[in-house]
Amino acid sequence: MHGSQFFPKVTAIALAIALSSQAYAASRYDELANLPFKNGFPTKASSQKLADELIFQRATQAYLWSLPAINIWAMKEASEKQFGAGYNILPTWKGRINAKTLVTTPNSDLVYAMSYLDLKKYGPLVVEAPPGVQGMFDDFFQRPLVGPTIEGKTWRGDVGLAGPDKGKGGTYVLLPPDYNGPEPKEGFVYRSRTNNVFLFWRTFFKNPADLTTPVAEVEQTHIYPLGQKDTALPMQFPDATGAQINMLFPHDGAYFDMLSRFIEAEAVDPADMDMRGFLHTLGIEKGKPFAPDAKRRKLLDQAARTAFKMSKVISNDLLVNEAGGLYYKDRQYVNTFAGENTEFQSSGSYTNLEQRVAFFTSAYSDSPGMVMNIVGAGAKYPATSRDADGNYLDGGKSYKMTLPADVPAALFWSVTAYDGLSASGMPNGQAFPSLNQMDKPVQNADGSTDIYFGPTSPGAGKNWIQTVKGKGVLVIVRLYGPKQAFFDQTWKPGDLHKQ
């Protein structure tokens, strides 16, 4: 079922939401709007209800606004608790990342390395990036660091094929937001708007059974304080494979405790002053302890749980109504990077908060190589949580997806299944919840590839990604080094058809 049949489904959902909203408004919103004032002043009861409502509303919006920061901060805290902290520690998934590591939309079909660099503690840091990595530097609002302008092009965040080193490796100098020293003479200079920087390396393998080369590439990385190469701490590359580590951001009131720790650790960006005012209302302020009483903590917990659910409504229902929210008119695949802008700014006049929330509630890391349409470099990520009929993917049901022949990926392609709620890897009992080009999947006579999803095997000799009963499913098709056929849509992935 395609285009003309899909949009009535979305319209029906929108109508149902509108009708339920009207009924809800007739109760709660009417009550708020009609709370009594006496002689122009609020009664005690009205004042209390409206004060609580102010806290609730500011908390829900603060949650949605800060998702990019708290998604990555949760990863930092969990990683450093497990592996230790320091510029010299680069946890590496040497046997590939699997569903035991809880983090939003990881890719099992690469070797991952992720680190969290504290520029306030250590000052400017130098990163010697080896050849072969495809990576990025993001600040802790997951905005790509601004790099040098070379031949009229300003580089932002990317390292590797899509970066200024063009895959040959290079030296990068990371400067903190308050840096006022001399301009470094070496390497590519990248400037951060936050004290902390996320380093994210990905290296490729050709044979899933032999990861020696991609791991060795990661382990050529050197990180040290500017001017202190000879006295720097030795690099450590702890193996994170199989670590049962929860790197997910909280979906409840604990989120605001984490947000308070983030605010305390981070530089004050003048662009955030209004939202920091929202946080002040909640009791979160840099330099002051966050100590809500029992009543406030309950209200914040309710707001956090509501805001997380709002983020899922935005991702699953509202995003498709955004311009370019779907990759194809006749397919279910969502495009959270429709604006081709790393800060989700649209037409230079506003930030598309729907796209930003949809991305950071289900993913982390952001760079031009992911966002811009660059033939043969970077990556693209068509994603869907719906089957061909427009219904949500159910882990208890079976589906078939077909990838037409000649998948337009210069480097490789992969397909991965995720838990529809947390967006972490589907805990399906298989080694990895994914299938990739290097697995040499079974192909049809015409070169196309059928991939089956479901709780039970479709039979011997078929490409199967197992799902789990009782869990919704999010599916992402990854194309590394997308070719022209992807951009002109002469090649399109098939929808998931219920079997």
Tab-separated table of C-alpha atoms in Angstrom:
chain	number	residue	atom	x	y	z
A	1	MET	CA	0.000	0.000	0.000
A	2	HIS	CA	1.544	3.286	-1.057
A	3	GLY	CA	1.109	7.058	-1.420
A	4	SER	CA	-2.620	7.730	-1.852
A	5	GLN	CA	-3.453	5.025	0.693
A	6	PHE	CA	-0.890	6.227	3.240
A	7	PHE	CA	-2.017	9.804	3.630
A	8	PRO	CA	-5.647	8.975	4.524
A	9	LYS	CA	-4.166	6.863	7.326
A	10	VAL	CA	-2.213	9.875	8.598
A	11	THR	CA	-5.310	12.079	8.220
A	12	ALA	CA	-7.332	9.615	10.299
A	13	ILE	CA	-4.690	9.669	13.011
A	14	ALA	CA	-4.635	13.463	12.979
A	15	LEU	CA	-8.439	13.560	13.189
A	16	ALA	CA	-8.456	11.155	16.128
A	17	ILE	CA	-5.845	13.258	17.907
A	18	ALA	CA	-7.856	16.417	17.226
A	19	LEU	CA	-11.103	14.918	18.544
A	20	SER	CA	-9.455	13.587	21.691
A	21	SER	CA	-7.724	16.938	22.188
A	22	GLN	CA	-11.049	18.758	21.963
A	23	ALA	CA	-12.576	16.512	24.598
A	24	TYR	CA	-9.542	16.967	26.845
A	25	ALA	CA	-9.578	20.733	26.369
A	26	ALA	CA	-13.228	20.887	27.393
A	27	SER	CA	-12.188	19.569	30.783
A	28	ARG	CA	-8.655	20.515	31.816
A	29	TYR	CA	-8.115	23.615	29.703
A	30	ASP	CA	-11.538	25.027	30.416
A	31	GLU	CA	-10.878	24.538	34.112
A	32	LEU	CA	-7.590	26.438	33.888
A	33	ALA	CA	-9.021	29.216	31.765
A	34	ASN	CA	-11.967	29.700	34.134
A	35	LEU	CA	-10.163	29.576	37.462
A	36	PRO	CA	-11.682	32.320	39.616
A	37	PHE	CA	-10.044	35.651	40.372
A	38	LYS	CA	-11.538	37.951	43.015
A	39	ASN	CA	-11.368	41.706	42.418
A	40	GLY	CA	-8.744	41.052	39.759
A	41	PHE	CA	-6.554	38.912	41.983
A	42	PRO	CA	-6.170	35.105	42.040
A	43	THR	CA	-7.758	33.167	44.841
A	44	LYS	CA	-5.417	30.962	46.865
A	45	ALA	CA	-6.678	27.835	45.088
A	46	SER	CA	-6.386	29.452	41.643
A	47	SER	CA	-2.882	30.686	42.396
A	48	GLN	CA	-1.719	27.212	43.438
A	49	LYS	CA	-3.192	25.480	40.394
A	50	LEU	CA	-1.722	27.998	37.968
A	51	ALA	CA	1.674	27.937	39.692
A	52	ASP	CA	1.744	24.144	39.404
A	53	GLU	CA	0.695	24.405	35.771
A	54	LEU	CA	3.534	26.854	35.116
A	55	ILE	CA	6.037	24.390	36.587
A	56	PHE	CA	4.559	21.533	34.568
A	57	GLN	CA	4.578	23.420	31.271
A	58	ARG	CA	8.078	24.800	31.689
A	59	ALA	CA	9.345	21.384	32.720
A	60	THR	CA	7.888	19.616	29.677
A	61	GLN	CA	9.349	22.207	27.312
A	62	ALA	CA	12.705	22.185	29.120
A	63	TYR	CA	12.800	18.397	28.702
A	64	LEU	CA	12.175	18.617	24.953
A	65	TRP	CA	14.613	21.518	24.509
A	66	SER	CA	17.451	19.792	26.332
A	67	LEU	CA	17.148	16.358	24.694
A	68	PRO	CA	20.319	16.810	22.588
A	69	ALA	CA	22.298	17.645	25.726
A	70	ILE	CA	20.910	15.044	28.103
A	71	ASN	CA	21.037	12.260	25.521
A	72	ILE	CA	24.799	12.757	25.256
A	73	TRP	CA	25.277	13.565	28.970
A	74	ALA	CA	23.649	10.249	29.895
A	75	MET	CA	26.113	8.519	27.582
A	76	LYS	CA	29.035	10.342	29.210
A	77	GLU	CA	28.014	9.473	32.769
A	78	ALA	CA	27.410	5.804	31.969
A	79	SER	CA	30.619	5.459	29.959
A	80	GLU	CA	32.810	7.123	32.576
A	81	LYS	CA	31.266	5.053	35.361
A	82	GLN	CA	32.083	1.885	33.406
A	83	PHE	CA	35.436	2.740	31.829
A	84	GLY	CA	36.758	5.791	33.683
A	85	ALA	CA	37.114	9.427	32.659
A	86	GLY	CA	39.929	11.253	30.922
A	87	TYR	CA	41.035	12.578	27.553
A	88	ASN	CA	43.171	9.461	27.101
A	89	ILE	CA	40.308	6.945	27.471
A	90	LEU	CA	38.590	5.939	24.238
A	91	PRO	CA	36.149	3.026	24.803
A	92	THR	CA	35.992	0.904	21.656
A	93	TRP	CA	33.484	-1.785	20.702
A	94	LYS	CA	36.153	-4.111	19.346
A	95	GLY	CA	33.696	-6.919	18.661
A	96	ARG	CA	30.939	-4.536	17.417
A	97	ILE	CA	28.207	-2.990	19.503
A	98	ASN	CA	25.249	-5.242	20.323
A	99	ALA	CA	21.937	-4.937	22.156
A	100	LYS	CA	23.580	-5.303	25.575
A	101	THR	CA	24.799	-1.718	25.305
A	102	LEU	CA	21.690	0.397	25.761
A	103	VAL	CA	22.044	3.544	23.667
A	104	THR	CA	19.861	5.186	21.033
A	105	THR	CA	20.090	3.678	17.516
A	106	PRO	CA	23.621	2.224	17.563
A	107	ASN	CA	24.999	0.720	14.356
A	108	SER	CA	26.232	-2.838	14.841
A	109	ASP	CA	27.821	-2.903	11.397
A	110	LEU	CA	30.833	-0.753	12.175
A	111	VAL	CA	33.489	-0.623	14.864
A	112	TYR	CA	32.544	2.169	17.265
A	113	ALA	CA	34.706	4.323	19.520
A	114	MET	CA	33.244	7.124	21.655
A	115	SER	CA	34.837	9.523	24.102
A	116	TYR	CA	33.870	12.619	26.079
A	117	LEU	CA	36.512	15.335	26.182
A	118	ASP	CA	36.444	17.902	28.999
A	119	LEU	CA	37.998	21.109	27.639
A	120	LYS	CA	37.344	22.977	30.883
A	121	LYS	CA	39.405	20.514	32.902
A	122	TYR	CA	42.217	19.946	30.417
A	123	GLY	CA	42.140	23.058	28.230
A	124	PRO	CA	42.531	22.798	24.453
A	125	LEU	CA	43.022	19.225	23.315
A	126	VAL	CA	44.790	17.876	20.252
A	127	VAL	CA	43.339	14.829	18.509
A	128	GLU	CA	45.445	12.961	15.992
A	129	ALA	CA	42.815	11.182	13.917
A	130	PRO	CA	44.111	8.158	12.022
A	131	PRO	CA	43.370	7.347	8.393
A	132	GLY	CA	40.295	5.222	7.863
A	133	VAL	CA	38.017	6.706	10.515
A	134	GLN	CA	34.720	8.315	9.653
A	135	GLY	CA	33.897	10.435	12.648
A	136	MET	CA	32.907	13.757	14.111
A	137	PHE	CA	33.294	16.256	16.904
A	138	ASP	CA	30.064	17.573	18.436
A	139	ASP	CA	29.601	19.912	21.337
A	140	PHE	CA	27.300	18.769	24.128
A	141	PHE	CA	24.212	20.186	22.473
A	142	GLN	CA	25.255	17.900	19.619
A	143	ARG	CA	26.121	20.765	17.307
A	144	PRO	CA	29.116	20.127	15.057
A	145	LEU	CA	32.189	22.085	16.100
A	146	VAL	CA	33.032	24.929	13.742
A	147	GLY	CA	36.325	24.325	11.984
A	148	PRO	CA	38.567	26.189	9.582
A	149	THR	CA	37.563	27.814	6.317
A	150	ILE	CA	39.601	26.298	3.492
A	151	GLU	CA	39.173	27.448	-0.108
A	152	GLY	CA	35.905	29.143	0.777
A	153	LYS	CA	34.400	26.182	2.647
A	154	THR	CA	33.914	26.207	6.420
A	155	TRP	CA	34.293	22.723	7.891
A	156	ARG	CA	31.962	21.670	10.685
A	157	GLY	CA	32.438	18.633	12.870
A	158	ASP	CA	33.251	15.968	10.313
A	159	VAL	CA	36.414	13.877	10.394
A	160	GLY	CA	37.422	11.463	7.648
A	161	LEU	CA	35.986	11.229	4.141
A	162	ALA	CA	33.487	14.022	4.769
A	163	GLY	CA	36.016	16.114	6.741
A	164	PRO	CA	38.980	18.327	5.877
A	165	ASP	CA	41.424	15.407	6.122
A	166	LYS	CA	39.420	13.626	3.358
A	167	GLY	CA	39.988	10.225	4.923
A	168	LYS	CA	43.763	10.508	5.081
A	169	GLY	CA	43.874	11.254	8.790
A	170	GLY	CA	44.849	14.551	10.354
A	171	THR	CA	45.529	16.610	13.438
A	172	TYR	CA	42.588	18.453	15.023
A	173	VAL	CA	42.845	21.077	17.759
A	174	LEU	CA	39.719	21.509	19.914
A	175	LEU	CA	39.289	24.879	21.612
A	176	PRO	CA	36.932	25.530	24.560
A	177	PRO	CA	34.326	28.315	24.435
A	178	ASP	CA	36.341	30.695	26.633
A	179	TYR	CA	39.657	30.239	24.820
A	180	ASN	CA	41.459	33.552	24.269
A	181	GLY	CA	45.018	32.365	23.702
A	182	PRO	CA	47.067	32.472	20.522
A	183	GLU	CA	45.693	30.765	17.452
A	184	PRO	CA	47.182	27.248	17.265
A	185	LYS	CA	49.529	26.802	14.323
A	186	GLU	CA	49.058	23.064	13.894
A	187	GLY	CA	46.229	21.052	12.387
A	188	PHE	CA	42.585	21.844	11.791
A	189	VAL	CA	41.278	24.135	14.536
A	190	TYR	CA	37.739	23.364	15.734
A	191	ARG	CA	35.901	25.572	18.260
A	192	SER	CA	33.321	24.319	20.758
A	193	ARG	CA	30.384	26.196	22.286
A	194	THR	CA	30.386	23.843	25.309
A	195	ASN	CA	33.065	22.747	27.760
A	196	ASN	CA	32.595	19.109	26.749
A	197	VAL	CA	33.090	17.622	23.306
A	198	PHE	CA	31.838	14.287	21.995
A	199	LEU	CA	34.376	12.342	19.920
A	200	PHE	CA	32.759	9.660	17.782
A	201	TRP	CA	34.817	7.344	15.565
A	202	ARG	CA	33.480	4.718	13.169
A	203	THR	CA	35.724	2.372	11.191
A	204	PHE	CA	34.727	-0.096	8.506
A	205	PHE	CA	35.279	-3.805	8.100
A	206	LYS	CA	35.058	-5.988	5.029
A	207	ASN	CA	34.853	-9.304	6.830
A	208	PRO	CA	32.629	-9.525	9.942
A	209	ALA	CA	34.807	-12.376	11.203
A	210	ASP	CA	37.984	-10.275	11.179
A	211	LEU	CA	37.871	-6.876	12.882
A	212	THR	CA	41.626	-6.576	13.310
A	213	THR	CA	42.066	-3.740	10.820
A	214	PRO	CA	39.242	-1.417	11.946
A	215	VAL	CA	40.198	-1.858	15.614
A	216	ALA	CA	43.839	-1.134	14.791
A	217	GLU	CA	42.775	2.011	12.968
A	218	VAL	CA	40.963	3.286	16.064
A	219	GLU	CA	43.954	2.468	18.246
A	220	GLN	CA	46.172	4.788	16.217
A	221	THR	CA	44.282	7.719	17.790
A	222	HIS	CA	46.296	10.031	20.028
A	223	ILE	CA	44.725	12.693	22.269
A	224	TYR	CA	46.667	15.101	24.483
A	225	PRO	CA	46.531	18.641	25.906
A	226	LEU	CA	47.828	21.307	23.537
A	227	GLY	CA	51.616	21.586	23.858
A	228	GLN	CA	51.895	18.537	26.124
A	229	LYS	CA	52.284	15.663	23.677
A	230	ASP	CA	55.450	14.339	25.280
A	231	THR	CA	54.022	14.324	28.820
A	232	ALA	CA	50.447	13.236	28.034
A	233	LEU	CA	48.795	10.253	29.663
A	234	PRO	CA	49.083	7.076	27.580
A	235	MET	CA	46.031	6.243	25.518
A	236	GLN	CA	43.670	3.512	26.725
A	237	PHE	CA	41.178	1.691	24.507
A	238	PRO	CA	38.982	-0.395	26.842
A	239	ASP	CA	36.915	-2.993	25.030
A	240	ALA	CA	33.241	-2.097	25.433
A	241	THR	CA	31.927	-5.123	23.541
A	242	GLY	CA	29.168	-6.861	25.445
A	243	ALA	CA	29.229	-4.368	28.295
A	244	GLN	CA	25.796	-4.283	29.917
A	245	ILE	CA	25.777	-0.541	30.213
A	246	ASN	CA	22.718	1.721	30.198
A	247	MET	CA	23.576	4.901	28.285
A	248	LEU	CA	19.944	5.957	27.734
A	249	PHE	CA	18.620	9.262	29.057
A	250	PRO	CA	15.907	9.011	31.745
A	251	HIS	CA	12.227	9.001	30.825
A	252	ASP	CA	11.167	10.120	34.301
A	253	GLY	CA	11.990	12.749	36.899
A	254	ALA	CA	15.614	11.609	37.154
A	255	TYR	CA	16.049	13.487	33.883
A	256	PHE	CA	16.007	16.803	35.746
A	257	ASP	CA	18.686	15.670	38.198
A	258	MET	CA	20.845	14.846	35.191
A	259	LEU	CA	19.962	18.171	33.572
A	260	SER	CA	21.081	19.966	36.740
A	261	ARG	CA	24.458	18.194	36.607
A	262	PHE	CA	24.824	19.174	32.950
A	263	ILE	CA	24.033	22.832	33.665
A	264	GLU	CA	26.531	22.890	36.543
A	265	ALA	CA	29.320	21.491	34.354
A	266	GLU	CA	28.721	23.556	31.263
A	267	ALA	CA	29.530	27.031	29.997
A	268	VAL	CA	26.721	29.576	29.857
A	269	ASP	CA	25.792	30.245	26.238
A	270	PRO	CA	24.035	33.618	25.801
A	271	ALA	CA	21.740	31.970	23.253
A	272	ASP	CA	20.301	29.780	26.037
A	273	MET	CA	19.396	32.490	28.538
A	274	ASP	CA	15.621	32.253	28.034
A	275	MET	CA	15.565	28.482	28.414
A	276	ARG	CA	17.829	28.745	31.430
A	277	GLY	CA	15.080	30.992	32.785
A	278	PHE	CA	12.700	28.060	32.377
A	279	LEU	CA	15.159	25.943	34.368
A	280	HIS	CA	15.377	28.616	37.077
A	281	THR	CA	11.614	28.265	37.520
A	282	LEU	CA	12.163	24.555	38.124
A	283	GLY	CA	14.966	25.169	40.631
A	284	ILE	CA	17.863	24.373	38.279
A	285	GLU	CA	20.507	27.089	38.243
A	286	LYS	CA	24.260	27.039	37.730
A	287	GLY	CA	26.072	27.425	41.036
A	288	LYS	CA	23.103	26.414	43.191
A	289	PRO	CA	22.020	22.983	44.463
A	290	PHE	CA	18.962	21.393	42.884
A	291	ALA	CA	16.835	20.277	45.834
A	292	PRO	CA	13.126	20.000	44.959
A	293	ASP	CA	10.752	19.064	47.767
A	294	ALA	CA	8.545	15.982	47.486
A	295	LYS	CA	5.666	17.845	45.854
A	296	ARG	CA	7.903	19.525	43.257
A	297	ARG	CA	9.708	16.265	42.531
A	298	LYS	CA	6.398	14.495	41.867
A	299	LEU	CA	5.344	17.273	39.495
A	300	LEU	CA	8.671	17.125	37.655
A	301	ASP	CA	8.384	13.361	37.362
A	302	GLN	CA	4.937	13.740	35.803
A	303	ALA	CA	6.248	16.400	33.432
A	304	ALA	CA	9.223	14.269	32.362
A	305	ARG	CA	7.101	11.210	31.663
A	306	THR	CA	4.656	13.379	29.701
A	307	ALA	CA	7.418	15.098	27.738
A	308	PHE	CA	9.018	11.793	26.750
A	309	LYS	CA	5.670	10.595	25.414
A	310	MET	CA	5.284	13.901	23.570
A	311	SER	CA	8.631	13.249	21.911
A	312	LYS	CA	7.305	9.930	20.632
A	313	VAL	CA	4.131	11.557	19.298
A	314	ILE	CA	6.310	14.079	17.475
A	315	SER	CA	8.506	11.300	16.064
A	316	ASN	CA	5.749	8.936	15.024
A	317	ASP	CA	2.784	11.149	14.135
A	318	LEU	CA	3.671	14.819	13.692
A	319	LEU	CA	6.957	14.624	11.796
A	320	VAL	CA	5.304	13.217	8.661
A	321	ASN	CA	3.373	16.477	8.292
A	322	GLU	CA	6.587	18.512	8.146
A	323	ALA	CA	7.900	19.546	4.730
A	324	GLY	CA	10.139	16.714	3.565
A	325	GLY	CA	9.273	14.666	6.639
A	326	LEU	CA	8.950	11.617	4.399
A	327	TYR	CA	11.732	10.612	2.016
A	328	TYR	CA	9.285	9.327	-0.585
A	329	LYS	CA	5.688	10.104	-1.514
A	330	ASP	CA	4.925	6.386	-1.843
A	331	ARG	CA	6.897	4.992	1.089
A	332	GLN	CA	6.805	5.135	4.886
A	333	TYR	CA	10.419	6.242	5.437
A	334	VAL	CA	10.903	9.299	7.647
A	335	ASN	CA	13.612	11.919	7.094
A	336	THR	CA	14.510	13.829	10.272
A	337	PHE	CA	17.199	15.753	8.355
A	338	ALA	CA	14.832	17.161	5.734
A	339	GLY	CA	16.186	20.671	6.258
A	340	GLU	CA	19.793	19.581	5.566
A	341	ASN	CA	20.864	21.713	8.515
A	342	THR	CA	22.898	20.415	11.454
A	343	GLU	CA	21.084	22.727	13.881
A	344	PHE	CA	17.659	22.002	12.355
A	345	GLN	CA	17.230	25.611	11.280
A	346	SER	CA	14.718	26.064	8.482
A	347	SER	CA	14.934	28.860	5.893
A	348	GLY	CA	17.093	30.836	8.286
A	349	SER	CA	14.014	31.972	10.182
A	350	TYR	CA	13.309	29.316	12.853
A	351	THR	CA	14.490	26.074	14.405
A	352	ASN	CA	12.410	23.089	13.362
A	353	LEU	CA	11.815	21.728	16.838
A	354	GLU	CA	9.762	18.781	15.574
A	355	GLN	CA	12.684	17.497	13.506
A	356	ARG	CA	15.152	18.179	16.320
A	357	VAL	CA	13.068	16.421	18.979
A	358	ALA	CA	12.349	13.483	16.661
A	359	PHE	CA	16.041	12.971	16.016
A	360	PHE	CA	17.462	13.359	19.516
A	361	THR	CA	14.831	11.267	21.281
A	362	SER	CA	15.920	8.350	19.088
A	363	ALA	CA	19.521	9.079	18.120
A	364	TYR	CA	22.718	10.935	18.921
A	365	SER	CA	25.508	12.686	16.958
A	366	ASP	CA	25.092	15.163	14.158
A	367	SER	CA	27.358	16.330	11.362
A	368	PRO	CA	27.153	17.758	7.828
A	369	GLY	CA	28.127	14.339	6.486
A	370	MET	CA	24.883	12.973	7.938
A	371	VAL	CA	22.715	15.950	7.034
A	372	MET	CA	23.871	17.313	3.689
A	373	ASN	CA	23.284	15.620	0.358
A	374	ILE	CA	26.841	14.607	-0.540
A	375	VAL	CA	27.160	11.996	-3.272
A	376	GLY	CA	29.658	9.297	-2.352
A	377	ALA	CA	30.396	10.605	1.156
A	378	GLY	CA	28.688	10.733	4.535
A	379	ALA	CA	25.576	8.636	5.092
A	380	LYS	CA	21.785	8.571	4.820
A	381	TYR	CA	19.313	7.000	7.222
A	382	PRO	CA	15.762	6.314	5.953
A	383	ALA	CA	13.808	5.112	9.005
A	384	THR	CA	10.335	3.738	9.588
A	385	SER	CA	8.179	2.579	12.472
A	386	ARG	CA	5.239	1.707	10.171
A	387	ASP	CA	4.429	-1.097	7.762
A	388	ALA	CA	3.222	-0.602	4.191
A	389	ASP	CA	-0.341	-0.126	5.449
A	390	GLY	CA	0.660	2.698	7.776
A	391	ASN	CA	0.323	0.616	10.951
A	392	TYR	CA	2.988	0.597	13.647
A	393	LEU	CA	5.491	-2.249	13.400
A	394	ASP	CA	4.674	-4.933	15.954
A	395	GLY	CA	7.441	-7.213	17.219
A	396	GLY	CA	4.938	-10.048	17.483
A	397	LYS	CA	4.119	-9.959	13.754
A	398	SER	CA	6.077	-10.872	10.643
A	399	TYR	CA	7.092	-8.589	7.771
A	400	LYS	CA	9.140	-8.654	4.578
A	401	MET	CA	11.211	-5.801	3.165
A	402	THR	CA	12.823	-5.855	-0.274
A	403	LEU	CA	15.901	-3.863	-1.176
A	404	PRO	CA	16.084	-3.549	-4.973
A	405	ALA	CA	19.292	-4.563	-6.728
A	406	ASP	CA	22.307	-2.275	-6.827
A	407	VAL	CA	21.876	-0.642	-3.439
A	408	PRO	CA	23.382	2.853	-3.927
A	409	ALA	CA	26.017	2.771	-1.178
A	410	ALA	CA	29.655	3.286	-2.166
A	411	LEU	CA	30.920	1.968	1.175
A	412	PHE	CA	28.207	-0.391	2.419
A	413	TRP	CA	24.560	-0.689	3.441
A	414	SER	CA	22.906	-2.130	6.516
A	415	VAL	CA	19.424	-2.631	7.980
A	416	THR	CA	18.854	-2.615	11.753
A	417	ALA	CA	15.888	-3.223	14.065
A	418	TYR	CA	15.431	-1.219	17.273
A	419	ASP	CA	13.134	-1.182	20.266
A	420	GLY	CA	10.410	1.235	19.195
A	421	LEU	CA	10.222	2.920	22.615
A	422	SER	CA	13.833	3.313	23.742
A	423	ALA	CA	15.342	3.226	20.210
A	424	SER	CA	18.079	0.953	21.562
A	425	GLY	CA	19.109	-2.212	19.743
A	426	MET	CA	16.395	-4.876	19.589
A	427	PRO	CA	17.282	-7.477	22.292
A	428	ASN	CA	16.339	-10.381	20.043
A	429	GLY	CA	18.812	-13.083	21.038
A	430	GLN	CA	20.719	-12.843	17.768
A	431	ALA	CA	24.355	-11.742	17.843
A	432	PHE	CA	23.355	-8.407	16.293
A	433	PRO	CA	19.894	-7.019	15.455
A	434	SER	CA	21.001	-6.162	11.936
A	435	LEU	CA	21.990	-7.349	8.491
A	436	ASN	CA	24.684	-5.728	6.376
A	437	GLN	CA	26.293	-5.981	2.970
A	438	MET	CA	29.379	-7.677	4.407
A	439	ASP	CA	27.213	-10.518	5.753
A	440	LYS	CA	26.726	-11.513	2.093
A	441	PRO	CA	22.952	-11.895	2.461
A	442	VAL	CA	21.019	-14.216	0.177
A	443	GLN	CA	19.917	-12.411	-2.988
A	444	ASN	CA	17.112	-13.054	-5.437
A	445	ALA	CA	17.757	-13.848	-9.108
A	446	ASP	CA	17.294	-10.179	-10.045
A	447	GLY	CA	19.857	-9.023	-7.488
A	448	SER	CA	17.320	-7.750	-4.975
A	449	THR	CA	17.491	-8.702	-1.290
A	450	ASP	CA	14.512	-9.809	0.817
A	451	ILE	CA	14.808	-9.222	4.550
A	452	TYR	CA	12.322	-10.805	6.949
A	453	PHE	CA	11.380	-9.412	10.365
A	454	GLY	CA	9.434	-11.362	12.960
A	455	PRO	CA	9.582	-13.317	16.222
A	456	THR	CA	10.023	-16.661	14.440
A	457	SER	CA	12.280	-17.737	11.596
A	458	PRO	CA	10.817	-17.503	8.076
A	459	GLY	CA	12.716	-20.664	7.195
A	460	ALA	CA	16.201	-21.785	6.288
A	461	GLY	CA	18.113	-19.803	3.712
A	462	LYS	CA	16.280	-16.526	4.311
A	463	ASN	CA	17.620	-13.237	5.637
A	464	TRP	CA	16.007	-12.789	9.054
A	465	ILE	CA	16.167	-10.108	11.731
A	466	GLN	CA	14.353	-11.415	14.778
A	467	THR	CA	11.897	-9.200	16.652
A	468	VAL	CA	10.423	-9.499	20.137
A	469	LYS	CA	6.777	-9.931	21.064
A	470	GLY	CA	5.439	-7.035	23.090
A	471	LYS	CA	7.868	-4.513	21.616
A	472	GLY	CA	7.296	-2.022	18.844
A	473	VAL	CA	9.941	-1.925	16.129
A	474	LEU	CA	11.901	0.889	14.512
A	475	VAL	CA	13.810	-0.027	11.342
A	476	ILE	CA	16.658	2.043	9.899
A	477	VAL	CA	18.219	1.556	6.460
A	478	ARG	CA	21.764	2.944	6.421
A	479	LEU	CA	23.581	3.892	3.235
A	480	TYR	CA	27.231	4.820	3.730
A	481	GLY	CA	28.586	6.802	0.815
A	482	PRO	CA	25.146	7.223	-0.825
A	483	LYS	CA	25.203	7.286	-4.622
A	484	GLN	CA	23.212	9.448	-7.023
A	485	ALA	CA	20.483	6.815	-7.422
A	486	PHE	CA	19.477	7.454	-3.803
A	487	PHE	CA	19.205	11.200	-4.263
A	488	ASP	CA	17.273	11.128	-7.540
A	489	GLN	CA	15.114	8.305	-6.121
A	490	THR	CA	15.627	5.930	-9.021
A	491	TRP	CA	16.365	3.477	-6.196
A	492	LYS	CA	14.084	3.243	-3.154
A	493	PRO	CA	13.929	0.692	-0.318
A	494	GLY	CA	10.715	-1.271	-0.147
A	495	ASP	CA	8.257	-0.868	2.693
A	496	LEU	CA	7.770	-3.606	5.284
A	497	HIS	CA	4.821	-5.734	4.182
A	498	LYS	CA	2.954	-7.774	6.745
A	499	GLN	CA	3.193	-11.523	6.083
